[in-house]
Structures are given as structure tokens and as C-alpha cells.
Amino acid sequence: MLWIVAQIGDFQSDRSEIVSQRTQAGVPTVPRKVKLTNLSWSELRVTWNDPDNFYGPRRSYVIDLYTSTNSDAVQNGTEVAQNSTEYRFSGLEPATSYTVEVRANNGRNTGPPGNATARTNDGYPSSPTSINRREEDTHCDISWSSPAATRGDIIGYKVHLQGAYVGKNGQTQRGEYSVKSTTSTSIRLMKSTKTEILDLLPNSVYTINVTGFTYTGEGDFSQTVNCTVPPGKPSKPESPVPPSDPKDVSTTFPLQVKPATDRNGPIGCYHIVVVKSSIPVNLPYPEMLQPYKTVEEAEDSGDGNIAYIAMALTPDTVGDSTTVTVGDGTVTSCKPQQGGRKRRALTSDDVYNQEYTNSPLEPDSSYTASVRAYGPNDGTQPYFSASQYMDPVSTDANRDGSVIPSHTFLAGMIGLGVVSALLLIALVVSVAVNVVLKRRLANSKSKHEANGTTVQNDAFDDTYYTDTRTNRAADDGTYCDVINDDNTKRRGTNQDGEYDMPDVGGEEGAYQTLDPRTLEEGNNAYQKLAKNRVLKHPYQ
């Protein structure tokens, strides 16, 4: 505001009319606490506080966004309302660094910027390029190039494997799916062999493609290549199953055999390997077991485990499932029908052309079995997979002559053990009681017997008696003490610690010569006791 007054000496006039005039707007100060935050691989958010002074009316904010690396403008002159203090950017490039500038505007002037920098997250890469396959008999080499758009840092690659195989019905079956990771742009996939399962399963055609991945996730799939694996090591058969309640004689037992799947290729022959072992838990891994062609060879080998091939069964014989009798004496073979092409390889003859005798089992023995599935006979070293061992079976000649399964045999042994333990406890208690009674008897005799001679009277249970001279006022001084020495049958020598005297011939262990008076008194005492049928002991 402005007014004017006149002044002469000490005199001053009244004020003029008041005149108001506003200065022009200045330049706002810098917005405070500008911050740029990463929301995703394509979004950022900027926030800020008001400047200290707008130096004019508060109108709006002006925001600019550009790339930090080359300062390319992404968004210029974006105006935000005066009451807003944040703004969100979208549609940005992944893994890119951006810088934002925020300025305050008062309608006349725009102030200096407050700025901040942030980087968007990694995105999903595009597909790897130039995928290539080089196939050998033992492996497939797969290689590729990095994605054209990495959209971040490539951490590694994932190789996707989808198998397929032709089943028994001639139809293509979808097989296993697996993923392998690598940080390289190439990988070697090993084909399974006739003896070992490796990266790629036998009897398969694999479709293979590759993806790259960042911290955010996997990108697009590459083009597809194929890799073929011939038939190889057969699938593992199921363990054979003995019936829970067999009814056969003790030298045989029935066994259920199920086929292996044809996933890894067709099956040429099955072998039933029987093992006689007193400790089945110590058997080697089924595929490491070395069976003999006959039980006689196995017994003569001196091995702790008698392992032999009991039967050879063709896939047609096994079918979906079959039950065979182990130990029934039959002769089996997988050799082809008469007129078929003869195989020349010696090692193959052992598997496909050899005849095997299903020898009877021995009673009171423990047996287990494993099934081996062999691939087709191609004239080379036979290849197979083996099932796990079945639960052991104990043969035993029962009243009905049946085989006892291991669990039944074990239960019987447990019951027998319990009964034996109870009998042992009873025996220990009985011995302890006898010891206590003998000690009490010995103590009583040492207190009450003065002079005594052992006599035998066969008229009363072949029991030995001792007549004893005592000085009791209530009786005639003659008592008959029962010393039951039936267990030891010692006669005259150290009986219960009382005597150690030779007989008249000087030989220990014979009857001692009795004084007639003593014998008469003893007989009188016995007659008295026999009438009352009561034996009176000194400690009673």
C-alpha cells in the first residue's frame, strides 16, 4: 500500500488516498524430498513435498522423465494439480534406469527442479535364438544364443525335455517331463544305455526347447529340436508276492509275478532268482547279486547266500500277472520256438536259451526271490533290471506240510520266546525257593540236632529220616526229622552237611553201620509217625 503527506516545518498535512500495488510473482523454490520408487519392471512412482515458497500463487507442478543413460526424454512437461504430491509412470522398459525432475509453478514462473533416479525391475526375456542340436549315439548336444531382448540380467537357462514313446499297442504315449538348468548356452544330454539310466530315458523321442530367465522369471520358449534314444535298460519289475496263506508242501511255495512296463523298451525274458539265506537283510542290492544257473552250483560255490535262477519266463507267459510255484521241479526257458532264428552270442544263451530247473526247496529254511527283466535278445551282453527282494518265506514241515510265511513264522517265534521266558522265570523262582528252604532246614538242624544217623525206610516214599536225641521235657526225646534227599540220592556222605564218615570198609559214599539200639528207636519213631500220617519237623 502507498499514500502521500505534505510537511512544512512542524506541520504535516493529511494523508492522500491510499494506493495499493502488487509486485510481480517471483521464482518458486525447489520441491522438497523428491523420491522415485520402483513398482515393477514397467512402473515407477515419484513423490515430493511442497517447496518452501512459491513466491506467487500456488498453481501446479511440472514433471519430466528421461532415461538416465542417454537422457532420452520419456515424458516431458507433465503438469500435476497443485494439491498433488505424487505421480505414477507406466509402460516403461524393464531393467532401465530413469531420472525424474519435479518443478513448482506459480503461474508466472517455474522453479528449479528437484530430481531422483530409480531403475525398473528385470522383465521376462524374449526367446533364445539359433537353437541347434547335434546328435551322437551316446548323447545329444544342444546349443543356442542369448535372447534378442534380455530385459534384465540373464541368470541362466532352462532346458525343457518332453519324452514320448511307443507302447505295446503301437500308440505314442506321452512320457516324462523334466527341466534342467544351466548358466551356459549349451548342454550335453546323455542317453541312457543298456546298463544305466541317464539324462534321457531309453525308447524315447524327446522334444527339447530352451528358455532364459531373470530375477523376475522365465521368458519365451525357443524353437523345438528332437533327440531320439533307442530301447535300453528295462523298467524295474514289481517285487514278487508270496500268498499270505500258502497251502503247498514244505519244498514249494506259490509266487505271483507281475510284468515290467514297456516304457524303456520291450521285454525279452524274465528270470526268477531264488536266494536261500539265513540272514536276508545282508543280501547285496538285487542287481548286484550273482546267481548261479543251478542250485547245485550255488551250493558248491561256498557263498554265504545260495542264489540261483529257478525259472525263465517269456513275456507271454507272464502276461498281466501269473502265479508260479517255486520248487515244483519244472524246467523252463525263454528260448524261441522250434524253427526260430538261433542266436549265436554265448552270453545271450545263458539268458534266452538256457533251461533252468525249478529245484525243490529245503524244509526249515529261509528263502527270498527277485524278478529280473531282460531286454530283447540282440546278441550282445544281456541287460536287465531287477525288482526288490520279496519278504522272506520260511519253509517248515507243519502237520499239513505247508510253508510258513516269514510274518507267520516270526509271530510263532515271538510267542515261543514269550512262553520260554515265562518258563525260565518260573524255574529261577523255583530254584530260589528251594535254596531258601534248604538254608532254613540246615539252620533248624544245626540248632535242634545233637546226634543223628540217617536211615532209609522204603515203606514210606523212599524218604530218608534222621533220629535225633534231644532233651525236651514234653516228649520222650525221640524225634524223626525228614530230610528229603531224593534229588541227590547221596547215601551216608555229607548228607545236608551232617555226616562225613567212612563206612566200616573205609569207603566214602556207602551206608554207615548203625547201632542196633539207634535203629530200633528209629523204627519205633517211624511206626508212630506212620500211624498219624504226620511228619514232625524240628522247625515246626
Coordinates of N, CA and C in Angstrom, one line a residue, residues 131 231 234 280 371 451 481 525:
I131 N 18.7 -72.0 -31.8 CA 18.9 -73.3 -31.2 C 19.3 -74.4 -32.2
P231 N 15.8 -98.2 -27.4 CA 15.5 -99.0 -26.2 C 16.7 -99.4 -25.4
P234 N 15.6 -102.2 -19.2 CA 14.2 -102.3 -18.9 C 13.8 -101.6 -17.7
P280 N 18.6 -112.7 5.4 CA 18.2 -112.0 4.2 C 18.6 -110.5 4.2
V371 N 12.8 -110.7 -9.2 CA 12.5 -110.9 -10.6 C 13.4 -110.0 -11.4
N451 N 22.8 -135.6 68.1 CA 23.4 -136.8 67.5 C 22.3 -137.4 66.6
D481 N 13.2 -136.4 62.1 CA 13.3 -135.2 61.1 C 13.4 -135.7 59.7
A525 N 10.0 -144.8 66.1 CA 9.6 -143.4 65.8 C 8.8 -143.4 64.4

